[in-house]
PDB file of C-alpha atoms and ligand atoms in Angstrom:
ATOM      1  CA  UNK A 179       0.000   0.000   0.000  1.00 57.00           C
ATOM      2  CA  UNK A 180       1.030   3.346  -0.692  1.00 78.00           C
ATOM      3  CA  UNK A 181       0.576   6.258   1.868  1.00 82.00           C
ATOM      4  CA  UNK A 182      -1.588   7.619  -0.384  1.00 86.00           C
ATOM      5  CA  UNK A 183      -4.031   4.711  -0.090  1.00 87.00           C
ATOM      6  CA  UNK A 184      -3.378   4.992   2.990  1.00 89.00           C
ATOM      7  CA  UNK A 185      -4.684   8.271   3.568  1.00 90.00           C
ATOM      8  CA  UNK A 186      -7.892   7.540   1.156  1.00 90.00           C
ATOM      9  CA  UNK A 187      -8.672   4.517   3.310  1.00 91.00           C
ATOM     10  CA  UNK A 188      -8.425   6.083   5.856  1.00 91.00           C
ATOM     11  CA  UNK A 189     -10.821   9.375   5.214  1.00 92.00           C
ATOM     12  CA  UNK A 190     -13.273   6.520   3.370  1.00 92.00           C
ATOM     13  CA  UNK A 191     -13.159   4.465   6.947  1.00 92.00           C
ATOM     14  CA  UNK A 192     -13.788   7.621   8.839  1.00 94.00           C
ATOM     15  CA  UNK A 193     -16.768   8.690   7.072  1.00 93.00           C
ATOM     16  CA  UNK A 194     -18.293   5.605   7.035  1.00 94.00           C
ATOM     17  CA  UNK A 195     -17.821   5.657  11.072  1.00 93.00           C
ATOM     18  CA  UNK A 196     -18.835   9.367  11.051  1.00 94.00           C
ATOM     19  CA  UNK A 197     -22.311   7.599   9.483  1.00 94.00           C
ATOM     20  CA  UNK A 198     -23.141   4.687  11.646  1.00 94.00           C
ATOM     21  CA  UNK A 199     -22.141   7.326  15.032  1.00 95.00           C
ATOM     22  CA  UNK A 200     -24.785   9.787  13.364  1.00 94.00           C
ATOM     23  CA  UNK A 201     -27.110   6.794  12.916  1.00 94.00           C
ATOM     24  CA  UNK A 202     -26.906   5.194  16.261  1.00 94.00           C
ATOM     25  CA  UNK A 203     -27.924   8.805  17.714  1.00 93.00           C
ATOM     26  CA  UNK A 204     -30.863   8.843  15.630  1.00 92.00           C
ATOM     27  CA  UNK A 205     -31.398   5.265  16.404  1.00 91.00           C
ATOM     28  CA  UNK A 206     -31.200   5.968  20.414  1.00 89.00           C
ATOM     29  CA  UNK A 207     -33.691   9.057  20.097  1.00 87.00           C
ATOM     30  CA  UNK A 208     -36.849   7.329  18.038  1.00 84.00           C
ATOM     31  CA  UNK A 209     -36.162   4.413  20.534  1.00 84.00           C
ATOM     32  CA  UNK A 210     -36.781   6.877  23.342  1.00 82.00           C
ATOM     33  CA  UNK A 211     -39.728   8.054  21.232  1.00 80.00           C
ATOM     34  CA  UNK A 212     -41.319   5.553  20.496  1.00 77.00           C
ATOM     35  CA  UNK A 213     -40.551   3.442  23.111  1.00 71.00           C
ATOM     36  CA  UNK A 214     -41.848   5.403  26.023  1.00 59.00           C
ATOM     37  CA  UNK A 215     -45.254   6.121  23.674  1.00 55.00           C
ATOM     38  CA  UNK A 216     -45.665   2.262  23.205  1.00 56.00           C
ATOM     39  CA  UNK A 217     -44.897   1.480  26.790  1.00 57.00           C
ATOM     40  CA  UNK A 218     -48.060   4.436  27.788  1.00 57.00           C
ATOM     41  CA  UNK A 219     -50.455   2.581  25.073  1.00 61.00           C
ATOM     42  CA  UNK A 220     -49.538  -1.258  26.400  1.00 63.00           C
ATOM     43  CA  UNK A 221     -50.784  -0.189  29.903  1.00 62.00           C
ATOM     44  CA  UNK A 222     -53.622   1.730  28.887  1.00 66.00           C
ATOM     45  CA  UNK A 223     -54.618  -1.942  26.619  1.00 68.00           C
ATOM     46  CA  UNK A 224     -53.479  -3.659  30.032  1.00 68.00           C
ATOM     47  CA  UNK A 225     -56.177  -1.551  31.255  1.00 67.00           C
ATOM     48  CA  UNK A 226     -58.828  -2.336  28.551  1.00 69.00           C
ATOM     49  CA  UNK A 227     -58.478  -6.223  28.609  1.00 65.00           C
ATOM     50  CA  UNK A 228     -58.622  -6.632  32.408  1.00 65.00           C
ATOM     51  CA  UNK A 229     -62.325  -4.047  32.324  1.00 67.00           C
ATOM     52  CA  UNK A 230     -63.264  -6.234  29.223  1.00 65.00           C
ATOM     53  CA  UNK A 231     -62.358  -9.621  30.997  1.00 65.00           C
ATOM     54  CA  UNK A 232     -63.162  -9.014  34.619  1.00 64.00           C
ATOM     55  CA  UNK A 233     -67.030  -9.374  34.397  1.00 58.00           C
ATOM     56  CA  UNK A 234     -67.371 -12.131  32.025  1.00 57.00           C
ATOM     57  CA  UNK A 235     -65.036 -13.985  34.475  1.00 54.00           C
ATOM     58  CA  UNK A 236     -67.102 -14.226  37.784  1.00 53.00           C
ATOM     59  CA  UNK A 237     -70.406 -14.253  36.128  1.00 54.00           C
ATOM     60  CA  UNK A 238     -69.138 -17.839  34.120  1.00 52.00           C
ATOM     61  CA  UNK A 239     -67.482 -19.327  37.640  1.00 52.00           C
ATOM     62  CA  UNK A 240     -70.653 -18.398  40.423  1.00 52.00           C
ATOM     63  CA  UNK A 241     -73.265 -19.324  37.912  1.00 49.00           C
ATOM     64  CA  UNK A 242     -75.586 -17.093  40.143  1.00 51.00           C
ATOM     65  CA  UNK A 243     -78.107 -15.038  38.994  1.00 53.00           C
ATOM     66  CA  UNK A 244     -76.834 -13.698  35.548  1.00 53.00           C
ATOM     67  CA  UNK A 245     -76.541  -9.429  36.179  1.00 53.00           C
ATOM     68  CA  UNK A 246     -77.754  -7.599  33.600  1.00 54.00           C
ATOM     69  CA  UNK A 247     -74.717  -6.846  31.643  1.00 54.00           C
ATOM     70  CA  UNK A 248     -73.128  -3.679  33.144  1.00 53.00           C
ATOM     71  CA  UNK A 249     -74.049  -0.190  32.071  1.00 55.00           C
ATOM     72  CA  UNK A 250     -69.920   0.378  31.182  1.00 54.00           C
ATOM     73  CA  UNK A 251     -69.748  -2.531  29.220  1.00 51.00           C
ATOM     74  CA  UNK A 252     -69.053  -2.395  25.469  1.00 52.00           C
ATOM     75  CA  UNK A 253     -69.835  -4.475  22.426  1.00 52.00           C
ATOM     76  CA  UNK A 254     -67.497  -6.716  22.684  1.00 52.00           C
ATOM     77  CA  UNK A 255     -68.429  -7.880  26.616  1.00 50.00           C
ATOM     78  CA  UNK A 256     -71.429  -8.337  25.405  1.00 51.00           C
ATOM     79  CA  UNK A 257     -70.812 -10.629  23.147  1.00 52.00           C
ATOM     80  CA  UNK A 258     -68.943 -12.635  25.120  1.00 53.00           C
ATOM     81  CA  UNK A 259     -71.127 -12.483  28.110  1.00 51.00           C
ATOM     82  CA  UNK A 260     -74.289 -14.007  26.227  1.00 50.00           C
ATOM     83  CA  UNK A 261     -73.557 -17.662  26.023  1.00 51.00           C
ATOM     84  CA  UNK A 262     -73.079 -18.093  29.906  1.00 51.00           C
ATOM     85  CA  UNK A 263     -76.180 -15.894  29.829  1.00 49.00           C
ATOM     86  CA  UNK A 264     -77.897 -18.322  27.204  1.00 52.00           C
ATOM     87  CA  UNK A 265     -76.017 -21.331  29.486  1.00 56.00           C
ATOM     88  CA  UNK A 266     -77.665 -20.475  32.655  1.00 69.00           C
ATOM     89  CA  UNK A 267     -81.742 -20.592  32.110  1.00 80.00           C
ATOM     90  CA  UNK A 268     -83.554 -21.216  34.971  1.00 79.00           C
ATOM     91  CA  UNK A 269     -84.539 -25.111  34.036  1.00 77.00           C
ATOM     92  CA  UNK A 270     -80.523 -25.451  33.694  1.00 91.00           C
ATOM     93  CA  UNK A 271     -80.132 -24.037  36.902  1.00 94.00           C
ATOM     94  CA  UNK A 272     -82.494 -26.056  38.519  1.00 95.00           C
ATOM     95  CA  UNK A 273     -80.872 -29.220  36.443  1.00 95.00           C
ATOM     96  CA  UNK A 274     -77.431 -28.826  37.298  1.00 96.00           C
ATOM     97  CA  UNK A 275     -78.005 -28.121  41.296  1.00 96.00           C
ATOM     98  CA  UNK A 276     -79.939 -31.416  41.478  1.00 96.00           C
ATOM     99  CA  UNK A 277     -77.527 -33.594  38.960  1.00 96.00           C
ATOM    100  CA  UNK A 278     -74.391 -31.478  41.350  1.00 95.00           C
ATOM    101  CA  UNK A 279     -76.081 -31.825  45.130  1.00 96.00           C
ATOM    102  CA  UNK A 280     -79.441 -33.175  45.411  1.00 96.00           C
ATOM    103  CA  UNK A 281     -78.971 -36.172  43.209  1.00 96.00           C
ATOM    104  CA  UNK A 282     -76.828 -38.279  45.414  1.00 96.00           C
ATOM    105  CA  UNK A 283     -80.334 -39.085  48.192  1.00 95.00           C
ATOM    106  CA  UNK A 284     -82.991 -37.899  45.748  1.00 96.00           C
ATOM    107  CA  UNK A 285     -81.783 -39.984  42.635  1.00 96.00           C
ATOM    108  CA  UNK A 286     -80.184 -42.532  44.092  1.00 94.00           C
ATOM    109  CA  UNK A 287     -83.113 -44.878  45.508  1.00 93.00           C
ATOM    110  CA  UNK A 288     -82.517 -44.555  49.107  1.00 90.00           C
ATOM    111  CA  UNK A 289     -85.378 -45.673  51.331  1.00 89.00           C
ATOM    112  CA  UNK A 290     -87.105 -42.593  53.294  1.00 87.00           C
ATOM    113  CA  UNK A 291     -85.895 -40.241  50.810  1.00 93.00           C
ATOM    114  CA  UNK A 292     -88.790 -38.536  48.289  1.00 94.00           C
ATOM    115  CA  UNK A 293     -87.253 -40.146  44.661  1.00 96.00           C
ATOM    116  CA  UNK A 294     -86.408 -37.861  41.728  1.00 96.00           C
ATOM    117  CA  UNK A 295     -89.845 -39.069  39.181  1.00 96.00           C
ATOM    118  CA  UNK A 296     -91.500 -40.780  42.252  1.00 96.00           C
ATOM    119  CA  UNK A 297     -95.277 -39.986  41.558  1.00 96.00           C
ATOM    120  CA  UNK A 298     -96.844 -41.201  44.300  1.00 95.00           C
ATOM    121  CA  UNK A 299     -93.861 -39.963  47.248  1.00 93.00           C
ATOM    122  CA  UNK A 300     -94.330 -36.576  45.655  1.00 96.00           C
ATOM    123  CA  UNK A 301     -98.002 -35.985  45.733  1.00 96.00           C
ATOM    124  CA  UNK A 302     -98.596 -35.182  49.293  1.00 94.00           C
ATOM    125  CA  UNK A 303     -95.511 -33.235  48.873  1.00 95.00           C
ATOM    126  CA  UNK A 304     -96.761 -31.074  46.352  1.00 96.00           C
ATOM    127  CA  UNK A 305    -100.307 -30.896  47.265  1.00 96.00           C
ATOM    128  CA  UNK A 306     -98.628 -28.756  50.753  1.00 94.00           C
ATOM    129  CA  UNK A 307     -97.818 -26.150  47.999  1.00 95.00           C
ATOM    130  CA  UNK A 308     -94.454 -25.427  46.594  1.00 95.00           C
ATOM    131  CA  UNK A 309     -93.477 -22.454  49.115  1.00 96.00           C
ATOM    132  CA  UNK A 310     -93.217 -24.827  51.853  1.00 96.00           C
ATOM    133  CA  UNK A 311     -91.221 -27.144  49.654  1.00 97.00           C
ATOM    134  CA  UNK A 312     -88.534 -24.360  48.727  1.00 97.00           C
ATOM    135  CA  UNK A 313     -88.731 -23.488  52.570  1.00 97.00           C
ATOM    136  CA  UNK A 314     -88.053 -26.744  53.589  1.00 96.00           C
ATOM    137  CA  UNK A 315     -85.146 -26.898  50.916  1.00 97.00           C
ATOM    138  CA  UNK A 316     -83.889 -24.015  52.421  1.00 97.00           C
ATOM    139  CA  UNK A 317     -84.013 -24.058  55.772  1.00 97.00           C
ATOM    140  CA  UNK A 318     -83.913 -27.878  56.061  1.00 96.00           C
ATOM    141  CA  UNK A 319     -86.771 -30.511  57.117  1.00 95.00           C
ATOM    142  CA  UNK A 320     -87.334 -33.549  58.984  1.00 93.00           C
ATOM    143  CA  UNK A 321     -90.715 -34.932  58.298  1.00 88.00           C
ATOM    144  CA  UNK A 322     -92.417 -38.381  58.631  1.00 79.00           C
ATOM    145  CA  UNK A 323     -89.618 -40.279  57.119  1.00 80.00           C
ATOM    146  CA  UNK A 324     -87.626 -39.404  60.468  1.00 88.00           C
ATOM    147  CA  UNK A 325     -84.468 -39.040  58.041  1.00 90.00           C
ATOM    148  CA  UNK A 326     -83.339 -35.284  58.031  1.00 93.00           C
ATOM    149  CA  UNK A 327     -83.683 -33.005  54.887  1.00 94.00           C
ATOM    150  CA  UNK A 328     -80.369 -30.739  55.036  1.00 96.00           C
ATOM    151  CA  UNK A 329     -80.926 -26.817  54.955  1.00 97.00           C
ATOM    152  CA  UNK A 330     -79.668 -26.601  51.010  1.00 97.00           C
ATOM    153  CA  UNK A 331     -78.826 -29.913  50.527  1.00 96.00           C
ATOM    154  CA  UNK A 332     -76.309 -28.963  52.872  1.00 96.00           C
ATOM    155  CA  UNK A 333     -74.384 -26.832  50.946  1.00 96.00           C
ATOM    156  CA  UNK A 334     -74.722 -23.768  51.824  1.00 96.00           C
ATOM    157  CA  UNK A 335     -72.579 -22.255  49.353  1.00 96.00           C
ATOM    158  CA  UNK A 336     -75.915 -22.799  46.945  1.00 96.00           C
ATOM    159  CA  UNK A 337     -78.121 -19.277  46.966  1.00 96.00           C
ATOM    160  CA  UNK A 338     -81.236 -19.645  47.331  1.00 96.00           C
ATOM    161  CA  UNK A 339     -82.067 -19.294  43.560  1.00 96.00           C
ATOM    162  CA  UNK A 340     -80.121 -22.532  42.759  1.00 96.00           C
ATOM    163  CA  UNK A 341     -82.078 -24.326  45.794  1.00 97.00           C
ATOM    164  CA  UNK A 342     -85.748 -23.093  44.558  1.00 97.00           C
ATOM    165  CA  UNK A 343     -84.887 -23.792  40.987  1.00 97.00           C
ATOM    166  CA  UNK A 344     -83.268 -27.331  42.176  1.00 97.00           C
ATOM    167  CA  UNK A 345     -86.862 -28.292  43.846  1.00 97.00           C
ATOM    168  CA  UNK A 346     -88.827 -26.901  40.935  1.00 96.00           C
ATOM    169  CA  UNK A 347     -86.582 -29.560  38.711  1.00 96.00           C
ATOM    170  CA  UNK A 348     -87.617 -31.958  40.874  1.00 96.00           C
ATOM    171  CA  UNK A 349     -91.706 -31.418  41.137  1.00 96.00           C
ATOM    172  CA  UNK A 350     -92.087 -30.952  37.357  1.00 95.00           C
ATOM    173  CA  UNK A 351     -90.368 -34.369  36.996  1.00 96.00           C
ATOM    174  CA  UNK A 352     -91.673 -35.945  39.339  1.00 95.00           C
ATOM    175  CA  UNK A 353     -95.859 -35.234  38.864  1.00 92.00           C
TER     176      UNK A 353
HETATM  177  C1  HEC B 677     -78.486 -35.903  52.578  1.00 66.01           C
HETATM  178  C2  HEC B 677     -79.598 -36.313  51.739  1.00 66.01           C
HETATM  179  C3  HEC B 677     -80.351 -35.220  51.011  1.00 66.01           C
HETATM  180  C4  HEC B 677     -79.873 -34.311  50.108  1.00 66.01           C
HETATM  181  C5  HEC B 677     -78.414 -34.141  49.641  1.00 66.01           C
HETATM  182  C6  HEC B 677     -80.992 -33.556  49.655  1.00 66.01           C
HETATM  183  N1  HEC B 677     -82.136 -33.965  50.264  1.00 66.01           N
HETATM  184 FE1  HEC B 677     -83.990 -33.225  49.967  1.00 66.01          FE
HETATM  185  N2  HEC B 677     -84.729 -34.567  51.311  1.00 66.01           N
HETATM  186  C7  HEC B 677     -83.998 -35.485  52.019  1.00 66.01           C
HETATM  187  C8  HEC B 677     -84.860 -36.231  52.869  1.00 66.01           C
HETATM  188  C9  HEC B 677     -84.435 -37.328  53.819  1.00 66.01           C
HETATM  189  C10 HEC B 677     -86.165 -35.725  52.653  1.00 66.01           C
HETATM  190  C11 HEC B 677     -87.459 -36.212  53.317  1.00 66.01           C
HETATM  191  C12 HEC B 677     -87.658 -35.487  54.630  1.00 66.01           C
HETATM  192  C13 HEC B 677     -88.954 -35.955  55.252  1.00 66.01           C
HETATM  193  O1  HEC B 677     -90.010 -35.755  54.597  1.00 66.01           O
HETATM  194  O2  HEC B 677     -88.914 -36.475  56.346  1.00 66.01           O
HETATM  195  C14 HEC B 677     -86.040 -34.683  51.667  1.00 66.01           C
HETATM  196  C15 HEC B 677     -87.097 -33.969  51.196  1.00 66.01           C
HETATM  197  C16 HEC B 677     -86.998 -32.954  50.283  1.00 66.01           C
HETATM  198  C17 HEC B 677     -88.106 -32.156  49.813  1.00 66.01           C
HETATM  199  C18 HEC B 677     -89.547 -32.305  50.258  1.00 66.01           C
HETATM  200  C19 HEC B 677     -89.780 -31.430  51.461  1.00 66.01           C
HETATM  201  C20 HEC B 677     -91.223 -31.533  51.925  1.00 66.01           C
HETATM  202  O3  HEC B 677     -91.730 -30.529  52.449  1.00 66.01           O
HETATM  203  O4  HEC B 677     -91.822 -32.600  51.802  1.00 66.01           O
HETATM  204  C21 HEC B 677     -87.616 -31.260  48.924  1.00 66.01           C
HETATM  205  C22 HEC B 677     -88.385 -30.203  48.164  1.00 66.01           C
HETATM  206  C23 HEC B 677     -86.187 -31.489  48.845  1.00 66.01           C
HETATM  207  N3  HEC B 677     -85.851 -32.517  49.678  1.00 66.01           N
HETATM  208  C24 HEC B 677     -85.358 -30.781  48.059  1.00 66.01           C
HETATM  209  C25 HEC B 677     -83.984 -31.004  47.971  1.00 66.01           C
HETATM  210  C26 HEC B 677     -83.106 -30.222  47.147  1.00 66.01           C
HETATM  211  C27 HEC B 677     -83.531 -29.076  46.238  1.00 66.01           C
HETATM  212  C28 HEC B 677     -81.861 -30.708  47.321  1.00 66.01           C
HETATM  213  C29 HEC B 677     -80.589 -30.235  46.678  1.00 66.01           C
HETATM  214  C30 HEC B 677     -80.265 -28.833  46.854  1.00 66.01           C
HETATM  215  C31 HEC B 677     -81.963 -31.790  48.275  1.00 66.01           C
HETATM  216  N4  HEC B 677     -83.257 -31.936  48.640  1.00 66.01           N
HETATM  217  C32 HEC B 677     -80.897 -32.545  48.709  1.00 66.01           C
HETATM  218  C33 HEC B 677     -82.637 -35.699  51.926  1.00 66.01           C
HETATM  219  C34 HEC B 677     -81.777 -34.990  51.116  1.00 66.01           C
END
């Protein structure tokens, strides 16, 4: 090499490191830029998907008495909130708190014990009138088969929605 291609290379290698210096400033300040405006926007989504999820959520686990959907919500929760809506009709209610609770001594033939269908066990019953059957449900009952009715099945986790709907299940099946 000569000096003077030397000296070219060496103004060539300068300007080229001159560049990529310039560059990695402007590199550094839109990452500031930018990356400080996407960090404010992924909170403020954080934001939006927890108020879109949050009510959907607890009214799929407790199964209780659907709310109306709630004044704030938007298209989209309502959307999603309409299948456990459609899911949890009353006769499904009543359905799943018998086939979950009640089953296991009315379904399951024990002697003393008013049968799920049983015609003729169930007529008296109903003929008392079914406000003294949810009571009883409710607040629990030992009668003349000496064998104790548990207040709610005894679980009394179940509101009393899911323990009137449960006995309602039961009658219209079982007349
Ligand atoms: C641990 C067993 C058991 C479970 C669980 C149970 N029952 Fe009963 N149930 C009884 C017995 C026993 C009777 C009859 C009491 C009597 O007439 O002496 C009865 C009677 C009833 C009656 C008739 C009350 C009346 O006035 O004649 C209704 C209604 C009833 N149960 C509803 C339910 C519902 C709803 C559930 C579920 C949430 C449930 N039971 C779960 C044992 C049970």
């Amino acid at each position: 090499m000569t000096q003077e291609q030397d000296r070219e290379f060496f103004r060539n290698y300068s300007i080229v490191i001159g560049i990529l210096a310039v560059m990695i400033v402007i590199f550094f300040i839109l990452a500031r830029v930018f990356g400080i405006d996407e960090s404010a926007h992924t909170s403020q989504r954080t934001g939006e998907v927890s108020e879109l999820t949050r009510p959907v959520g607890e009214a799929v686990v407790t199964g209780a008495e659907q709310p109306a959907v709630e004044p704030a919500a938007t298209a989209e929760t309502v959307a999603t909130a309409a299948p456990p809506a459609a899911a949890a009709a009353p006769a499904d209610v009543g359905k799943q708190t018998y086939s979950g609770l009640c089953f296991s001594c009315h379904g399951t033939g024990l002697p003393g014990i008013p049968q799920f269908g049983d015609k003729a066990a169930w007529a008296p019953r109903i003929a008392a009138g079914t406000d003294l059957l949810h009571e009883h449900a409710l607040k629990g009952y030992t009668g003349t088969s000496g064998i104790m009715m548990p207040a709610k099945g005894g679980n009394p986790a179940l509101s009393d929605d899911e323990v009137k709907l449960a006995v309602d299940y039961m009658v219209a099946n079982s007349q």
